[in-house]
mmCIF file of C-alpha atoms in Angstrom:
data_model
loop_
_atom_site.group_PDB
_atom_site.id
_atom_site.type_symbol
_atom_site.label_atom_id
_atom_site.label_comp_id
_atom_site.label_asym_id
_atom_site.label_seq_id
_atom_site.Cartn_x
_atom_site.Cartn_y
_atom_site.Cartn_z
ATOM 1 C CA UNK A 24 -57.410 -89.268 -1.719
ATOM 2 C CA UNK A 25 -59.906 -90.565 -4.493
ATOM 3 C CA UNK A 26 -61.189 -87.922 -6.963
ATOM 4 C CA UNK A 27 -64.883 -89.205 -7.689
ATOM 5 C CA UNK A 28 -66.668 -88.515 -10.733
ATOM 6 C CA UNK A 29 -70.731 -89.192 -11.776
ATOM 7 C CA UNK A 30 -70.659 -92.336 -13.740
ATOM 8 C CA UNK A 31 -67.332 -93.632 -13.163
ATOM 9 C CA UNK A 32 -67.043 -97.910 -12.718
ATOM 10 C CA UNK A 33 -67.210 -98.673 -9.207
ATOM 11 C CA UNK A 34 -63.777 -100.724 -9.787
ATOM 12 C CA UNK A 35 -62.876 -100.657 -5.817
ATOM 13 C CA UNK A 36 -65.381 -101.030 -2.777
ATOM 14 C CA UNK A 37 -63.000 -98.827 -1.167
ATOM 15 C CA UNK A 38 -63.809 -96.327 -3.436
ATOM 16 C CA UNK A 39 -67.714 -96.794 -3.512
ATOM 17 C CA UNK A 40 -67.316 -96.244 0.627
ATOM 18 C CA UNK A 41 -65.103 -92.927 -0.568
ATOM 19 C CA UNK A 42 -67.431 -91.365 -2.658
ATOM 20 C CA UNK A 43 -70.742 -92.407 -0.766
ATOM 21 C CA UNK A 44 -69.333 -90.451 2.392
ATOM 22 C CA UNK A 45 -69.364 -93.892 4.645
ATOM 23 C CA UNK A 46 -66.188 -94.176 6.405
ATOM 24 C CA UNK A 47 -64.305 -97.582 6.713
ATOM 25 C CA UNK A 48 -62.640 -98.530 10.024
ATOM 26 C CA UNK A 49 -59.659 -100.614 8.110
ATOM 27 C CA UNK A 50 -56.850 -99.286 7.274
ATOM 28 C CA UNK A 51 -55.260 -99.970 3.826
ATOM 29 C CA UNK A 52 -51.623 -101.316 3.818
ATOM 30 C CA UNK A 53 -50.559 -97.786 1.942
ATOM 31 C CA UNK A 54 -52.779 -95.796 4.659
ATOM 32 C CA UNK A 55 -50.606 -97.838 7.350
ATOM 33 C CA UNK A 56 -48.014 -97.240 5.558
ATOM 34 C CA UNK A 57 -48.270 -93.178 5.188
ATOM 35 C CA UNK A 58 -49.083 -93.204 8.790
ATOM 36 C CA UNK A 59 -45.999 -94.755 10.013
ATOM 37 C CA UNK A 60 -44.061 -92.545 7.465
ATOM 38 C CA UNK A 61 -46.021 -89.464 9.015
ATOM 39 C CA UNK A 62 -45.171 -90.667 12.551
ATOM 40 C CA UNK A 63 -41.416 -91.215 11.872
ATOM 41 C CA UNK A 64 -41.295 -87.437 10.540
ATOM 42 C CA UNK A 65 -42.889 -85.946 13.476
ATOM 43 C CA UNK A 66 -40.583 -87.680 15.574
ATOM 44 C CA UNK A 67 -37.606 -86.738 13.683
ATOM 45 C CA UNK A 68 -35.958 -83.394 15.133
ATOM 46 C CA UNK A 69 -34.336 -81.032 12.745
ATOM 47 C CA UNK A 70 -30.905 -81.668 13.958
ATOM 48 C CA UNK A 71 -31.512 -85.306 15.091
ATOM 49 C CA UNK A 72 -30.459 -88.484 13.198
ATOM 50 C CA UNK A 73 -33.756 -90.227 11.670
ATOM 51 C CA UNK A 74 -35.263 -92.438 14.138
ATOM 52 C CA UNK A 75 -33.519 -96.412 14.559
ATOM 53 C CA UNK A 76 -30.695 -94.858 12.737
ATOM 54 C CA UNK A 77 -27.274 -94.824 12.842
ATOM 55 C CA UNK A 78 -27.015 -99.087 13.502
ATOM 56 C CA UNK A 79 -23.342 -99.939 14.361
ATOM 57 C CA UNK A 80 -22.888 -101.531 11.260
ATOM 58 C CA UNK A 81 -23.900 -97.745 9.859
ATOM 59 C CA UNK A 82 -21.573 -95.666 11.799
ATOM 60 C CA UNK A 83 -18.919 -97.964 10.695
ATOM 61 C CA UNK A 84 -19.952 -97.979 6.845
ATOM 62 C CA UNK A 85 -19.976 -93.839 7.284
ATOM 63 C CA UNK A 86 -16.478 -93.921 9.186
ATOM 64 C CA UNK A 87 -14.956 -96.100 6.613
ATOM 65 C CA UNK A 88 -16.711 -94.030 3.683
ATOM 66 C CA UNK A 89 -15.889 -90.193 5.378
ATOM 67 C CA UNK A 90 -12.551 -91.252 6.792
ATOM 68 C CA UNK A 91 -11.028 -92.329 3.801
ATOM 69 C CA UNK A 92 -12.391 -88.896 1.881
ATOM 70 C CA UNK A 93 -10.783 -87.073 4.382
ATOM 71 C CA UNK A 94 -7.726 -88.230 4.588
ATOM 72 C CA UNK A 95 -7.488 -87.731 0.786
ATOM 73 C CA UNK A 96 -8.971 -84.290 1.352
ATOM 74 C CA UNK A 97 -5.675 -84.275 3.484
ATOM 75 C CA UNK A 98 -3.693 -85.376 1.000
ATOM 76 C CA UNK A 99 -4.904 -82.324 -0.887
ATOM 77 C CA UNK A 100 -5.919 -79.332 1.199
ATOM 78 C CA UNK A 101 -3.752 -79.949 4.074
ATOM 79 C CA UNK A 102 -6.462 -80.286 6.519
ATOM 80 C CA UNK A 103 -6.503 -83.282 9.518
ATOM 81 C CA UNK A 104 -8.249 -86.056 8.564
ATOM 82 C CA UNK A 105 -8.368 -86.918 11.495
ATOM 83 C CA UNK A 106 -10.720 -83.628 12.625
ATOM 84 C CA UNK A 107 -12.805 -83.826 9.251
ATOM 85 C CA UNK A 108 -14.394 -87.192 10.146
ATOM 86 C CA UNK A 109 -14.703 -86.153 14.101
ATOM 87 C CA UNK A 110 -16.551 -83.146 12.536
ATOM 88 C CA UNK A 111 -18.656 -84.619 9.681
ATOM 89 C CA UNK A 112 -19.644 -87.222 12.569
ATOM 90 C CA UNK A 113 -20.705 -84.630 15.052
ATOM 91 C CA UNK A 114 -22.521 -82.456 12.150
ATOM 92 C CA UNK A 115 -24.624 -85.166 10.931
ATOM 93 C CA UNK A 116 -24.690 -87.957 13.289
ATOM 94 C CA UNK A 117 -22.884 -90.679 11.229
ATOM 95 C CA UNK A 118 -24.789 -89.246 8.210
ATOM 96 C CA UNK A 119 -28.393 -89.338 9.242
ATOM 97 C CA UNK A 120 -29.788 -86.193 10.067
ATOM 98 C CA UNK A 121 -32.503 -84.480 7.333
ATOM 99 C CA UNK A 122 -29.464 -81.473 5.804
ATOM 100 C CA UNK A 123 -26.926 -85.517 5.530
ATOM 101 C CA UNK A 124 -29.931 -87.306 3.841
ATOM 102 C CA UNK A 125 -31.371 -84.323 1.684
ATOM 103 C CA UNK A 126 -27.951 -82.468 0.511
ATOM 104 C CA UNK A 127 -24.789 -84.564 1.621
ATOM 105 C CA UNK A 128 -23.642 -81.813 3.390
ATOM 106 C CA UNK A 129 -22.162 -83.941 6.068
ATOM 107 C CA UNK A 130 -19.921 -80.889 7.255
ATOM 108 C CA UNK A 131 -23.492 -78.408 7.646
ATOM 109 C CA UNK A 132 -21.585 -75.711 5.501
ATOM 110 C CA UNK A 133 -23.848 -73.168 5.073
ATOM 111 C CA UNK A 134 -25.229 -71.675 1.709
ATOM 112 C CA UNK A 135 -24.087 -68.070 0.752
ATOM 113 C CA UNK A 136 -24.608 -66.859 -2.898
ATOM 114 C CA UNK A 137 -22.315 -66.636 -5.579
ATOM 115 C CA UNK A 138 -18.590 -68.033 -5.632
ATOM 116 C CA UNK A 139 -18.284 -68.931 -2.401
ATOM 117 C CA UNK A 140 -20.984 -71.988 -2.963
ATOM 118 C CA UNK A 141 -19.704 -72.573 -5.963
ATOM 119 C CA UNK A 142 -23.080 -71.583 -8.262
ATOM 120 C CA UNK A 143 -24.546 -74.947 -6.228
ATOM 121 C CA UNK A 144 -28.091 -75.302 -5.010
ATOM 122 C CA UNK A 145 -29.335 -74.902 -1.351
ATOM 123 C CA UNK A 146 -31.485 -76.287 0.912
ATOM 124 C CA UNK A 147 -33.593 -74.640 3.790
ATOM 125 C CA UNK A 148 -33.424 -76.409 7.023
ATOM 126 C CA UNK A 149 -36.622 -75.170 8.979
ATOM 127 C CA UNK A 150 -36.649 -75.815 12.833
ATOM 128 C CA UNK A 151 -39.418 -74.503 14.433
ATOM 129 C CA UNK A 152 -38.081 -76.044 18.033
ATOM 130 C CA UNK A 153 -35.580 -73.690 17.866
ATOM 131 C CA UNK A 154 -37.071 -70.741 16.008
ATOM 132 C CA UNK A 155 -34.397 -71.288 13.292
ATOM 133 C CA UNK A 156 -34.499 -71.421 9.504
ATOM 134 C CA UNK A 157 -31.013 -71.847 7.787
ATOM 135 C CA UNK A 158 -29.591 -72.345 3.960
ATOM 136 C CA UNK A 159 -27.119 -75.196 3.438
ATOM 137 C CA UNK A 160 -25.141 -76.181 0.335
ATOM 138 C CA UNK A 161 -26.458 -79.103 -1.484
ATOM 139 C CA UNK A 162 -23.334 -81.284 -2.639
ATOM 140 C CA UNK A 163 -23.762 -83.851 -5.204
ATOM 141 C CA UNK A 164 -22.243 -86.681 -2.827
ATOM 142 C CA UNK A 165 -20.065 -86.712 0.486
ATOM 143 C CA UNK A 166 -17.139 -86.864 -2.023
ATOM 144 C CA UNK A 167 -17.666 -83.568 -2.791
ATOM 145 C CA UNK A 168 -18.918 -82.138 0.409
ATOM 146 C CA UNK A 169 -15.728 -82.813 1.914
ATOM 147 C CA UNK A 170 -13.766 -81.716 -0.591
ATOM 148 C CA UNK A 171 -15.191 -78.534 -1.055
ATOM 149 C CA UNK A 172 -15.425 -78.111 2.951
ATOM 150 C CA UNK A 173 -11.496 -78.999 3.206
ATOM 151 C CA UNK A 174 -10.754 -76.520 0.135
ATOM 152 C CA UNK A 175 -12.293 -73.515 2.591
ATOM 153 C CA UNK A 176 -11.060 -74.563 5.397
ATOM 154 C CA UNK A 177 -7.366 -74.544 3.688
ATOM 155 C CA UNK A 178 -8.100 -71.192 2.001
ATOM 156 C CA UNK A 179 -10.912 -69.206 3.377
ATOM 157 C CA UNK A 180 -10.179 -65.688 5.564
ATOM 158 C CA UNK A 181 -10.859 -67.652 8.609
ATOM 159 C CA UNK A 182 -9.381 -71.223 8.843
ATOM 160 C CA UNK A 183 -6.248 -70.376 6.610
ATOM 161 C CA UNK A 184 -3.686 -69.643 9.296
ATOM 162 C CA UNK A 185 -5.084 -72.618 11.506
ATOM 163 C CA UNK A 186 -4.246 -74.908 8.383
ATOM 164 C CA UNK A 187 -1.324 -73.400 7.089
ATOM 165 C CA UNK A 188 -0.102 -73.643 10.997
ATOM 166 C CA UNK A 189 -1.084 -77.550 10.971
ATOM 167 C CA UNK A 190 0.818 -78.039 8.168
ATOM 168 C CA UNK A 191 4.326 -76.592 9.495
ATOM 169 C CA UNK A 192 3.529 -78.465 13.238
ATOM 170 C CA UNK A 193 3.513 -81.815 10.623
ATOM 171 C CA UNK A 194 6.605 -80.913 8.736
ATOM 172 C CA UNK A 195 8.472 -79.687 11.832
ATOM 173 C CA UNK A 196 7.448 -83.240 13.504
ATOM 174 C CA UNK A 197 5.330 -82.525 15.720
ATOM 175 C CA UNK A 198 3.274 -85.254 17.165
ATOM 176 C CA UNK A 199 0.041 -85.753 15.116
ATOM 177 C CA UNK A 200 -2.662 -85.553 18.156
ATOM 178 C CA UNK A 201 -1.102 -82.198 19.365
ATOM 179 C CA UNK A 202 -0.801 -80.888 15.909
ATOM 180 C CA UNK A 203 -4.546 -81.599 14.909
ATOM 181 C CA UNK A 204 -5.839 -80.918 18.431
ATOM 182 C CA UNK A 205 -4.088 -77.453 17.572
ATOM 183 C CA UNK A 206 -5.471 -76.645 14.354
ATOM 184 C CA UNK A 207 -9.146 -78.049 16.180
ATOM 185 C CA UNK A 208 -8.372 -75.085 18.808
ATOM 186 C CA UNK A 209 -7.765 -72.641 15.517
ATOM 187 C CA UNK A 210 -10.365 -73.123 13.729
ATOM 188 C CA UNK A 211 -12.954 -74.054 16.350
ATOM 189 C CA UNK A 212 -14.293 -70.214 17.034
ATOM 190 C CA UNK A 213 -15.131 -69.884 13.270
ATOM 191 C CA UNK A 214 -16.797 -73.088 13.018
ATOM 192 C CA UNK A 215 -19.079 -73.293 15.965
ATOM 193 C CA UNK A 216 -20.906 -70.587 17.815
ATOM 194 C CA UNK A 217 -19.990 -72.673 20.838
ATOM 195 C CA UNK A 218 -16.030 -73.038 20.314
ATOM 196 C CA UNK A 219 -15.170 -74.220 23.674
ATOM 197 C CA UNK A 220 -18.078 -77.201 23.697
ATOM 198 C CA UNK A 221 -17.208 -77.856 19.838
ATOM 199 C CA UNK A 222 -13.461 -78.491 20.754
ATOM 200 C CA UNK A 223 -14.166 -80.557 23.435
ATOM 201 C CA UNK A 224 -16.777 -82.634 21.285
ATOM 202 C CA UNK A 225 -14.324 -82.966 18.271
ATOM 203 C CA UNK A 226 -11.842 -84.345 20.854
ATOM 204 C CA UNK A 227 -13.580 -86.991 22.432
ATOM 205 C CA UNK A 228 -15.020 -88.107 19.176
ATOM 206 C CA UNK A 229 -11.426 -88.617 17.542
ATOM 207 C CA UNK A 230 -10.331 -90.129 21.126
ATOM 208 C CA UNK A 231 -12.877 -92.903 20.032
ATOM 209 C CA UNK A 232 -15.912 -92.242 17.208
ATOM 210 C CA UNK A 233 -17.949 -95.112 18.391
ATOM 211 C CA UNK A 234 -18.181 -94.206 22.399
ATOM 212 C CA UNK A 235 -16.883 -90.808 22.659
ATOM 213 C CA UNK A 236 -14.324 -89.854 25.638
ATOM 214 C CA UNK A 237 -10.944 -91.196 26.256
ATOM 215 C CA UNK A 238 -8.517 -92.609 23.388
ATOM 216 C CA UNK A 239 -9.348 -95.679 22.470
ATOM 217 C CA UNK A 240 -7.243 -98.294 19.952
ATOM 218 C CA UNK A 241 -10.215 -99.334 17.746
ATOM 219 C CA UNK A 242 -11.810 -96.298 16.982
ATOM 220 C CA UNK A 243 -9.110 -93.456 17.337
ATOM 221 C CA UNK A 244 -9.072 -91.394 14.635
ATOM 222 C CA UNK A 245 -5.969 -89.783 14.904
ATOM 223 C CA UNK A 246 -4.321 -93.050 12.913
ATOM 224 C CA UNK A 247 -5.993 -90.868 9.742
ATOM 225 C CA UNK A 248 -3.288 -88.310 10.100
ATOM 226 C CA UNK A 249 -1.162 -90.080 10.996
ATOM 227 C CA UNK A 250 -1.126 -92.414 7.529
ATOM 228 C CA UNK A 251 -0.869 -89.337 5.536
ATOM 229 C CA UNK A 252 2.852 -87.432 5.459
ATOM 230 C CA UNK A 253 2.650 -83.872 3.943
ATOM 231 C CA UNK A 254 4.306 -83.418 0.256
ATOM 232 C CA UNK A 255 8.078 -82.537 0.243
ATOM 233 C CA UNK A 256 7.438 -79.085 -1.435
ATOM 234 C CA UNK A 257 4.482 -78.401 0.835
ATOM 235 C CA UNK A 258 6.561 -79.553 3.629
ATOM 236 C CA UNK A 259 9.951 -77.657 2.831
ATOM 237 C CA UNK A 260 7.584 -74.479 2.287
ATOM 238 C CA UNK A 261 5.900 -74.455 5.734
ATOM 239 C CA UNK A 262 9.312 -74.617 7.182
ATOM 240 C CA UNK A 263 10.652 -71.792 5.426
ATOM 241 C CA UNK A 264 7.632 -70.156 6.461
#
């Protein structure tokens, strides 16, 4: 919108027409421009990746980015890998919902003050569809999201036995899909208000993240686990335990 002032040079028609009240019928390139940006928002739903988004050649990218996070997060925390990227997929749709775009919060780990955000920021996810207004934790990047996600999960009052469980099924041998698909079942009730759907969801996603349902060679997501092999002294403690 022009701001017109008495006496000001009449640099642009467009803002001659403005001022003078006469209204013209063609639409500037940054008028088109806001419109389609103002169209794309209204058609964007609050949990919904951004419309003509994730491309293949996206959910790859985010795959190859989240899964090799996680299985460092692994590495570190103790957590499946394997489950992380099933989950970060499902909670932001391969990275493209508003909370992934506008706080890297891939996980949707919600904000609660103090500590247990760490002193970080939030960000309020309003969604009037669903009557809904939420805080989430606004990372500085997906490195740290899922660090800081694996780190509770490993540690907090509700996942810790799920993990800590994980962890002695992996040093004991047990096979790596029953041992994550056990910790999914642990920690599933926690995570989700819907544990049953969630678990199933998780599932199918590591089965195959690019068409969901049964496993699948290419995009099983199990093989993230499987590459990682728990530290001696972590392993030789969950067997004492």
């Amino acid at each position: 919108m022009f701001a017109c002032r008495s006496g000001a040079p009449l640099i642009l028609i467009s803002m001659l027409v403005a001022c003078s009240g006469v209204e013209d019928d063609r639409a500037s390139p940054q008028a088109s421009a806001d419109a389609a940006v103002a169209g794309t928002s209204a058609a964007w739903g609050c949990e919904e990746p951004q419309p003509g988004h994730p491309t293949a050649a996206e959910k790859r990218a985010f795959v190859e980015e989240v899964g090799s996070l996680a299985t460092r997060a692994e590495e570190r925390h103790g957590v499946p890998a394997a489950a992380i990227t099933a989950m970060a997929i499902l909670e932001s749709e391969y990275g493209w919902t508003r909370l992934a775009q506008n706080t890297n919060n891939v996980l949707a780990w919600k904000y609660f003050p103090g500590a247990s955000a760490g002193e970080r920021d939030f960000w309020v996810l309003e969604c009037p569809e669903k009557g809904t207004s939420h805080r989430f934790i606004v990372f500085r990047d997906r490195a740290e999201a899922v660090d800081f996600v694996a780190d509770q999960l490993a540690s907090s009052d509700n996942y810790r036995a799920a993990t800590e469980r994980y962890r002695r099924d992996r040093a004991a041998g047990m096979n790596v899909v029953e041992a994550v698909n056990r910790w999914v079942d642990g920690i599933a009730d926690p995570y989700s208000t819907q544990p049953e759907g969630y678990r199933t969801a998780v599932r199918r996603v590591m089965n195959d993240t690019y068409e969901p349902g049964e496993a699948s060679s290419e995009g099983n997501l199990y093989s993230l686990s499987e590459s990682v092999s728990p530290p001696r002294a972590q392993a030789a403690q969950a067997l004492e335990g």
